[in-house]
Amino acid sequence: MQTIGLIGGMSWESSAAYYELLNTGVEKRVGDLASAKTILSSVDFAEVTRLQEAEDWDGVARILVEAAQGVERAGADFLLLCTTTFHRVFDQVEAAVGIPVLHLADVVAEACKAAGVSQVGLLGTTFAMERSFFTERLASHGLTVHVPPADHHDTVNRIIYDELVHGRVVTKSRRTVVGLIEDLWDAGAGGVILGCTELELLVRQADADIPVFPCTSLHVEAALDRALG
């Protein structure tokens, strides 16, 4: 089994989900008392968020690069960034380490194509929906990406930052997000990407009538495929 490096803390709730899914996944695949070999470096979410809001991406990159190099030195064979928004500095992190880094958008795009979906909706933070770093990576795989109208972005962002990153799962917010999924379906999406790791705490496939692609779970499955090869 290879050792999986994790850069987490963005938020710690999503990092906890990664850790749980990796270990339950190994147990399911290997059996007995098997668990995942992981090395986790957890950054301060408040610090990187302040830098993000100030558009200080060099500052964000410095923090995540330092964390990634520490995980590499500790013996990780490959690396995951346990976040969507901070994939904005993926290239800097990848260039700073000598181990593979699994890009979340690449993993999700392959899952969409395997399901026969060429037009997908994306729900995530305002930053992820409005900037091109994630949608363009998805589009590079031949996908057409839809996002909700701009007047809904703050709503999704509020649900993520005011509720989900604090572990609060609110039924009214679930109905709101499911409504946006239905709107994206009407706009032509054949499936919807839950493009923020915390959104998986709120919405499951059973809540939607079209395919839902959960980023965290798909990232974990790709990591397990590599680790257990």
PDB file of C-alpha atoms in Angstrom:
ATOM      1  CA  MET A   1       0.000   0.000   0.000  1.00  0.00           C
ATOM      2  CA  GLN A   2       1.333   3.428  -0.934  1.00  0.00           C
ATOM      3  CA  THR A   3       1.199   6.298   1.536  1.00  0.00           C
ATOM      4  CA  ILE A   4      -1.319   9.021   0.669  1.00  0.00           C
ATOM      5  CA  GLY A   5      -0.353  12.615   1.417  1.00  0.00           C
ATOM      6  CA  LEU A   6      -3.148  15.012   2.328  1.00  0.00           C
ATOM      7  CA  ILE A   7      -3.097  18.805   2.520  1.00  0.00           C
ATOM      8  CA  GLY A   8      -6.168  19.608   4.604  1.00  0.00           C
ATOM      9  CA  GLY A   9      -7.756  22.132   6.921  1.00  0.00           C
ATOM     10  CA  MET A  10      -9.727  23.840   4.115  1.00  0.00           C
ATOM     11  CA  SER A  11     -12.029  23.184   5.986  1.00  0.00           C
ATOM     12  CA  TRP A  12     -11.242  20.610   8.677  1.00  0.00           C
ATOM     13  CA  GLU A  13     -14.762  19.222   8.173  1.00  0.00           C
ATOM     14  CA  SER A  14     -13.931  18.235   4.615  1.00  0.00           C
ATOM     15  CA  SER A  15     -10.554  16.875   5.708  1.00  0.00           C
ATOM     16  CA  ALA A  16     -12.296  14.665   8.254  1.00  0.00           C
ATOM     17  CA  ALA A  17     -14.491  13.357   5.443  1.00  0.00           C
ATOM     18  CA  TYR A  18     -11.395  12.533   3.369  1.00  0.00           C
ATOM     19  CA  TYR A  19      -9.843  10.680   6.288  1.00  0.00           C
ATOM     20  CA  GLU A  20     -12.985   8.703   7.025  1.00  0.00           C
ATOM     21  CA  LEU A  21     -13.622   7.786   3.378  1.00  0.00           C
ATOM     22  CA  LEU A  22     -10.014   6.713   2.819  1.00  0.00           C
ATOM     23  CA  ASN A  23     -10.071   4.397   5.808  1.00  0.00           C
ATOM     24  CA  THR A  24     -13.497   2.910   5.187  1.00  0.00           C
ATOM     25  CA  GLY A  25     -12.494   2.474   1.545  1.00  0.00           C
ATOM     26  CA  VAL A  26      -9.355   0.522   2.439  1.00  0.00           C
ATOM     27  CA  GLU A  27     -11.302  -1.582   4.918  1.00  0.00           C
ATOM     28  CA  LYS A  28     -13.877  -2.384   2.236  1.00  0.00           C
ATOM     29  CA  ARG A  29     -11.291  -3.224  -0.416  1.00  0.00           C
ATOM     30  CA  VAL A  30      -8.738  -5.072   1.715  1.00  0.00           C
ATOM     31  CA  GLY A  31     -10.735  -6.294   4.695  1.00  0.00           C
ATOM     32  CA  ASP A  32      -9.637  -7.451   8.125  1.00  0.00           C
ATOM     33  CA  LEU A  33      -7.999  -4.618  10.121  1.00  0.00           C
ATOM     34  CA  ALA A  34      -6.614  -2.742   7.114  1.00  0.00           C
ATOM     35  CA  SER A  35      -6.609   1.057   7.176  1.00  0.00           C
ATOM     36  CA  ALA A  36      -5.158   3.771   4.945  1.00  0.00           C
ATOM     37  CA  LYS A  37      -1.530   4.853   5.244  1.00  0.00           C
ATOM     38  CA  THR A  38      -1.811   8.637   5.290  1.00  0.00           C
ATOM     39  CA  ILE A  39       0.211  11.710   6.155  1.00  0.00           C
ATOM     40  CA  LEU A  40      -1.874  14.822   6.778  1.00  0.00           C
ATOM     41  CA  SER A  41      -0.740  18.428   7.033  1.00  0.00           C
ATOM     42  CA  SER A  42      -3.627  20.638   8.133  1.00  0.00           C
ATOM     43  CA  VAL A  43      -3.345  24.383   7.510  1.00  0.00           C
ATOM     44  CA  ASP A  44      -5.195  27.241   9.200  1.00  0.00           C
ATOM     45  CA  PHE A  45      -8.357  27.838   7.155  1.00  0.00           C
ATOM     46  CA  ALA A  46      -8.735  31.383   8.483  1.00  0.00           C
ATOM     47  CA  GLU A  47      -5.229  32.303   7.348  1.00  0.00           C
ATOM     48  CA  VAL A  48      -5.521  30.983   3.797  1.00  0.00           C
ATOM     49  CA  THR A  49      -9.033  32.427   3.449  1.00  0.00           C
ATOM     50  CA  ARG A  50      -7.783  35.892   4.429  1.00  0.00           C
ATOM     51  CA  LEU A  51      -5.071  35.599   1.802  1.00  0.00           C
ATOM     52  CA  GLN A  52      -7.603  34.410  -0.772  1.00  0.00           C
ATOM     53  CA  GLU A  53      -9.903  37.352  -0.068  1.00  0.00           C
ATOM     54  CA  ALA A  54      -6.925  39.702  -0.444  1.00  0.00           C
ATOM     55  CA  GLU A  55      -6.063  37.998  -3.775  1.00  0.00           C
ATOM     56  CA  ASP A  56      -2.668  37.138  -2.302  1.00  0.00           C
ATOM     57  CA  TRP A  57      -2.281  33.870  -4.152  1.00  0.00           C
ATOM     58  CA  ASP A  58       1.488  33.871  -3.753  1.00  0.00           C
ATOM     59  CA  GLY A  59       0.854  33.853  -0.004  1.00  0.00           C
ATOM     60  CA  VAL A  60      -1.584  30.947  -0.325  1.00  0.00           C
ATOM     61  CA  ALA A  61       0.893  29.074  -2.508  1.00  0.00           C
ATOM     62  CA  ARG A  62       3.697  29.524   0.030  1.00  0.00           C
ATOM     63  CA  ILE A  63       1.599  27.952   2.779  1.00  0.00           C
ATOM     64  CA  LEU A  64       0.403  25.013   0.698  1.00  0.00           C
ATOM     65  CA  VAL A  65       3.815  24.423  -0.865  1.00  0.00           C
ATOM     66  CA  GLU A  66       5.412  24.285   2.587  1.00  0.00           C
ATOM     67  CA  ALA A  67       2.743  21.823   3.725  1.00  0.00           C
ATOM     68  CA  ALA A  68       3.166  19.693   0.608  1.00  0.00           C
ATOM     69  CA  GLN A  69       6.942  19.566   0.948  1.00  0.00           C
ATOM     70  CA  GLY A  70       6.576  18.541   4.565  1.00  0.00           C
ATOM     71  CA  VAL A  71       4.240  15.719   3.619  1.00  0.00           C
ATOM     72  CA  GLU A  72       6.645  14.601   0.904  1.00  0.00           C
ATOM     73  CA  ARG A  73       9.579  14.593   3.342  1.00  0.00           C
ATOM     74  CA  ALA A  74       7.495  12.541   5.758  1.00  0.00           C
ATOM     75  CA  GLY A  75       7.212   9.776   3.171  1.00  0.00           C
ATOM     76  CA  ALA A  76       4.058  10.316   1.100  1.00  0.00           C
ATOM     77  CA  ASP A  77       4.063   8.611  -2.305  1.00  0.00           C
ATOM     78  CA  PHE A  78       1.550  11.010  -3.835  1.00  0.00           C
ATOM     79  CA  LEU A  79      -0.558  13.959  -2.769  1.00  0.00           C
ATOM     80  CA  LEU A  80      -4.148  15.247  -2.620  1.00  0.00           C
ATOM     81  CA  LEU A  81      -5.262  18.819  -1.978  1.00  0.00           C
ATOM     82  CA  CYS A  82      -8.396  18.347   0.161  1.00  0.00           C
ATOM     83  CA  THR A  83     -10.105  21.427  -1.264  1.00  0.00           C
ATOM     84  CA  THR A  84     -11.581  22.765  -4.487  1.00  0.00           C
ATOM     85  CA  THR A  85     -11.095  26.512  -4.133  1.00  0.00           C
ATOM     86  CA  PHE A  86      -7.407  26.284  -3.323  1.00  0.00           C
ATOM     87  CA  HIS A  87      -6.705  24.202  -6.415  1.00  0.00           C
ATOM     88  CA  ARG A  88      -6.155  27.732  -7.719  1.00  0.00           C
ATOM     89  CA  VAL A  89      -2.497  27.220  -6.716  1.00  0.00           C
ATOM     90  CA  PHE A  90      -2.287  23.579  -7.837  1.00  0.00           C
ATOM     91  CA  ASP A  91       0.414  24.284 -10.424  1.00  0.00           C
ATOM     92  CA  GLN A  92       2.709  25.906  -7.836  1.00  0.00           C
ATOM     93  CA  VAL A  93       2.242  22.998  -5.442  1.00  0.00           C
ATOM     94  CA  GLU A  94       2.804  20.391  -8.136  1.00  0.00           C
ATOM     95  CA  ALA A  95       5.991  22.134  -9.302  1.00  0.00           C
ATOM     96  CA  ALA A  96       7.391  22.268  -5.760  1.00  0.00           C
ATOM     97  CA  VAL A  97       7.265  18.535  -5.000  1.00  0.00           C
ATOM     98  CA  GLY A  98       8.699  15.456  -6.614  1.00  0.00           C
ATOM     99  CA  ILE A  99       5.672  13.220  -6.080  1.00  0.00           C
ATOM    100  CA  PRO A 100       2.467  13.065  -8.149  1.00  0.00           C
ATOM    101  CA  VAL A 101      -0.424  15.351  -7.187  1.00  0.00           C
ATOM    102  CA  LEU A 102      -3.901  14.172  -8.204  1.00  0.00           C
ATOM    103  CA  HIS A 103      -5.876  17.132  -9.569  1.00  0.00           C
ATOM    104  CA  LEU A 104      -9.479  17.032  -8.404  1.00  0.00           C
ATOM    105  CA  ALA A 105     -10.895  18.332 -11.710  1.00  0.00           C
ATOM    106  CA  ASP A 106      -9.109  15.616 -13.710  1.00  0.00           C
ATOM    107  CA  VAL A 107     -10.581  12.908 -11.493  1.00  0.00           C
ATOM    108  CA  VAL A 108     -14.111  14.342 -11.634  1.00  0.00           C
ATOM    109  CA  ALA A 109     -13.981  14.928 -15.383  1.00  0.00           C
ATOM    110  CA  GLU A 110     -13.052  11.300 -15.981  1.00  0.00           C
ATOM    111  CA  ALA A 111     -16.000  10.193 -13.841  1.00  0.00           C
ATOM    112  CA  CYS A 112     -18.367  12.424 -15.816  1.00  0.00           C
ATOM    113  CA  LYS A 113     -17.132  11.047 -19.132  1.00  0.00           C
ATOM    114  CA  ALA A 114     -17.342   7.467 -17.874  1.00  0.00           C
ATOM    115  CA  ALA A 115     -21.003   8.141 -17.016  1.00  0.00           C
ATOM    116  CA  GLY A 116     -21.632   9.459 -20.521  1.00  0.00           C
ATOM    117  CA  VAL A 117     -22.162  13.036 -19.326  1.00  0.00           C
ATOM    118  CA  SER A 118     -20.710  15.778 -21.533  1.00  0.00           C
ATOM    119  CA  GLN A 119     -22.550  18.790 -20.070  1.00  0.00           C
ATOM    120  CA  VAL A 120     -22.206  19.247 -16.332  1.00  0.00           C
ATOM    121  CA  GLY A 121     -23.309  21.754 -13.750  1.00  0.00           C
ATOM    122  CA  LEU A 122     -20.882  22.992 -11.117  1.00  0.00           C
ATOM    123  CA  LEU A 123     -21.823  24.043  -7.599  1.00  0.00           C
ATOM    124  CA  GLY A 124     -19.154  25.374  -5.267  1.00  0.00           C
ATOM    125  CA  THR A 125     -17.831  28.483  -3.633  1.00  0.00           C
ATOM    126  CA  THR A 126     -18.396  31.788  -5.393  1.00  0.00           C
ATOM    127  CA  PHE A 127     -14.703  31.810  -6.215  1.00  0.00           C
ATOM    128  CA  ALA A 128     -14.800  28.357  -7.834  1.00  0.00           C
ATOM    129  CA  MET A 129     -17.923  29.167  -9.849  1.00  0.00           C
ATOM    130  CA  GLU A 130     -16.839  32.610 -11.032  1.00  0.00           C
ATOM    131  CA  ARG A 131     -13.140  32.051 -11.741  1.00  0.00           C
ATOM    132  CA  SER A 132     -11.815  29.902 -14.553  1.00  0.00           C
ATOM    133  CA  PHE A 133      -9.161  27.790 -12.825  1.00  0.00           C
ATOM    134  CA  PHE A 134     -11.500  24.843 -12.170  1.00  0.00           C
ATOM    135  CA  THR A 135     -14.045  25.155 -14.987  1.00  0.00           C
ATOM    136  CA  GLU A 136     -11.290  25.440 -17.600  1.00  0.00           C
ATOM    137  CA  ARG A 137      -9.584  22.322 -16.261  1.00  0.00           C
ATOM    138  CA  LEU A 138     -12.895  20.477 -16.570  1.00  0.00           C
ATOM    139  CA  ALA A 139     -13.429  21.891 -20.058  1.00  0.00           C
ATOM    140  CA  SER A 140      -9.963  20.678 -21.097  1.00  0.00           C
ATOM    141  CA  HIS A 141     -11.426  17.166 -20.877  1.00  0.00           C
ATOM    142  CA  GLY A 142     -14.146  18.035 -23.381  1.00  0.00           C
ATOM    143  CA  LEU A 143     -16.875  18.916 -20.900  1.00  0.00           C
ATOM    144  CA  THR A 144     -19.275  21.839 -21.212  1.00  0.00           C
ATOM    145  CA  VAL A 145     -19.654  23.399 -17.765  1.00  0.00           C
ATOM    146  CA  HIS A 146     -22.731  25.262 -16.502  1.00  0.00           C
ATOM    147  CA  VAL A 147     -22.876  27.286 -13.292  1.00  0.00           C
ATOM    148  CA  PRO A 148     -25.945  28.826 -11.619  1.00  0.00           C
ATOM    149  CA  PRO A 149     -26.836  32.438 -12.457  1.00  0.00           C
ATOM    150  CA  ALA A 150     -24.674  34.949 -10.590  1.00  0.00           C
ATOM    151  CA  ASP A 151     -27.494  36.002  -8.264  1.00  0.00           C
ATOM    152  CA  HIS A 152     -27.394  32.518  -6.674  1.00  0.00           C
ATOM    153  CA  HIS A 153     -23.651  32.427  -6.026  1.00  0.00           C
ATOM    154  CA  ASP A 154     -23.784  34.243  -2.704  1.00  0.00           C
ATOM    155  CA  THR A 155     -26.485  31.842  -1.499  1.00  0.00           C
ATOM    156  CA  VAL A 156     -24.344  28.792  -2.146  1.00  0.00           C
ATOM    157  CA  ASN A 157     -21.307  30.519  -0.651  1.00  0.00           C
ATOM    158  CA  ARG A 158     -23.253  31.379   2.520  1.00  0.00           C
ATOM    159  CA  ILE A 159     -24.412  27.784   2.915  1.00  0.00           C
ATOM    160  CA  ILE A 160     -20.822  26.571   2.612  1.00  0.00           C
ATOM    161  CA  TYR A 161     -19.086  29.116   4.846  1.00  0.00           C
ATOM    162  CA  ASP A 162     -21.786  29.870   7.412  1.00  0.00           C
ATOM    163  CA  GLU A 163     -23.108  26.333   7.826  1.00  0.00           C
ATOM    164  CA  LEU A 164     -21.208  23.419   6.320  1.00  0.00           C
ATOM    165  CA  VAL A 165     -17.663  24.347   7.330  1.00  0.00           C
ATOM    166  CA  HIS A 166     -19.005  24.470  10.899  1.00  0.00           C
ATOM    167  CA  GLY A 167     -20.649  21.057  10.551  1.00  0.00           C
ATOM    168  CA  ARG A 168     -24.189  22.475  10.361  1.00  0.00           C
ATOM    169  CA  VAL A 169     -26.453  20.609   7.934  1.00  0.00           C
ATOM    170  CA  VAL A 170     -29.681  22.582   7.431  1.00  0.00           C
ATOM    171  CA  THR A 171     -32.703  21.039   5.722  1.00  0.00           C
ATOM    172  CA  LYS A 172     -33.778  24.344   4.176  1.00  0.00           C
ATOM    173  CA  SER A 173     -30.342  24.728   2.630  1.00  0.00           C
ATOM    174  CA  ARG A 174     -30.553  21.223   1.191  1.00  0.00           C
ATOM    175  CA  ARG A 175     -33.807  22.167  -0.528  1.00  0.00           C
ATOM    176  CA  THR A 176     -32.147  25.306  -1.895  1.00  0.00           C
ATOM    177  CA  VAL A 177     -29.205  23.405  -3.352  1.00  0.00           C
ATOM    178  CA  VAL A 178     -31.425  20.675  -4.795  1.00  0.00           C
ATOM    179  CA  GLY A 179     -33.468  23.434  -6.449  1.00  0.00           C
ATOM    180  CA  LEU A 180     -30.279  24.777  -8.057  1.00  0.00           C
ATOM    181  CA  ILE A 181     -29.426  21.276  -9.284  1.00  0.00           C
ATOM    182  CA  GLU A 182     -32.835  21.113 -10.948  1.00  0.00           C
ATOM    183  CA  ASP A 183     -32.236  24.530 -12.532  1.00  0.00           C
ATOM    184  CA  LEU A 184     -28.916  23.326 -13.944  1.00  0.00           C
ATOM    185  CA  TRP A 185     -30.688  20.274 -15.354  1.00  0.00           C
ATOM    186  CA  ASP A 186     -33.157  22.588 -17.077  1.00  0.00           C
ATOM    187  CA  ALA A 187     -30.195  24.556 -18.470  1.00  0.00           C
ATOM    188  CA  GLY A 188     -28.863  21.432 -20.198  1.00  0.00           C
ATOM    189  CA  ALA A 189     -26.612  19.767 -17.629  1.00  0.00           C
ATOM    190  CA  GLY A 190     -26.726  15.976 -17.679  1.00  0.00           C
ATOM    191  CA  GLY A 191     -25.201  15.817 -14.209  1.00  0.00           C
ATOM    192  CA  VAL A 192     -24.006  18.121 -11.449  1.00  0.00           C
ATOM    193  CA  ILE A 193     -20.600  18.288  -9.778  1.00  0.00           C
ATOM    194  CA  LEU A 194     -20.611  19.000  -6.058  1.00  0.00           C
ATOM    195  CA  GLY A 195     -17.543  21.167  -6.520  1.00  0.00           C
ATOM    196  CA  CYS A 196     -16.966  21.985  -2.879  1.00  0.00           C
ATOM    197  CA  THR A 197     -15.962  19.176  -0.565  1.00  0.00           C
ATOM    198  CA  GLU A 198     -18.396  20.300   2.139  1.00  0.00           C
ATOM    199  CA  LEU A 199     -21.420  20.077  -0.174  1.00  0.00           C
ATOM    200  CA  GLU A 200     -21.300  16.294   0.148  1.00  0.00           C
ATOM    201  CA  LEU A 201     -22.299  16.761   3.775  1.00  0.00           C
ATOM    202  CA  LEU A 202     -25.548  18.299   2.524  1.00  0.00           C
ATOM    203  CA  VAL A 203     -26.581  16.594  -0.722  1.00  0.00           C
ATOM    204  CA  ARG A 204     -26.601  12.933  -1.712  1.00  0.00           C
ATOM    205  CA  GLN A 205     -27.505  11.198  -4.950  1.00  0.00           C
ATOM    206  CA  ALA A 206     -30.877  10.237  -3.450  1.00  0.00           C
ATOM    207  CA  ASP A 207     -31.739  13.950  -3.224  1.00  0.00           C
ATOM    208  CA  ALA A 208     -31.459  14.562  -6.990  1.00  0.00           C
ATOM    209  CA  ASP A 209     -33.031  13.190 -10.155  1.00  0.00           C
ATOM    210  CA  ILE A 210     -29.870  13.530 -12.260  1.00  0.00           C
ATOM    211  CA  PRO A 211     -26.365  12.154 -11.662  1.00  0.00           C
ATOM    212  CA  VAL A 212     -24.506  13.892  -8.862  1.00  0.00           C
ATOM    213  CA  PHE A 213     -20.706  13.752  -8.920  1.00  0.00           C
ATOM    214  CA  PRO A 214     -19.310  14.113  -5.378  1.00  0.00           C
ATOM    215  CA  CYS A 215     -15.787  15.534  -5.615  1.00  0.00           C
ATOM    216  CA  THR A 216     -14.478  14.224  -2.307  1.00  0.00           C
ATOM    217  CA  SER A 217     -15.673  10.665  -2.828  1.00  0.00           C
ATOM    218  CA  LEU A 218     -14.315  10.560  -6.374  1.00  0.00           C
ATOM    219  CA  HIS A 219     -10.969  12.005  -5.275  1.00  0.00           C
ATOM    220  CA  VAL A 220     -10.756   9.377  -2.549  1.00  0.00           C
ATOM    221  CA  GLU A 221     -11.577   6.523  -4.955  1.00  0.00           C
ATOM    222  CA  ALA A 222      -8.838   7.695  -7.327  1.00  0.00           C
ATOM    223  CA  ALA A 223      -6.396   7.847  -4.414  1.00  0.00           C
ATOM    224  CA  LEU A 224      -7.322   4.326  -3.318  1.00  0.00           C
ATOM    225  CA  ASP A 225      -6.885   3.013  -6.865  1.00  0.00           C
ATOM    226  CA  ARG A 226      -3.343   4.426  -6.878  1.00  0.00           C
ATOM    227  CA  ALA A 227      -2.454   3.464  -3.319  1.00  0.00           C
ATOM    228  CA  LEU A 228      -3.656  -0.121  -3.636  1.00  0.00           C
ATOM    229  CA  GLY A 229      -2.727  -0.422  -7.341  1.00  0.00           C
TER     230      GLY A 229
END
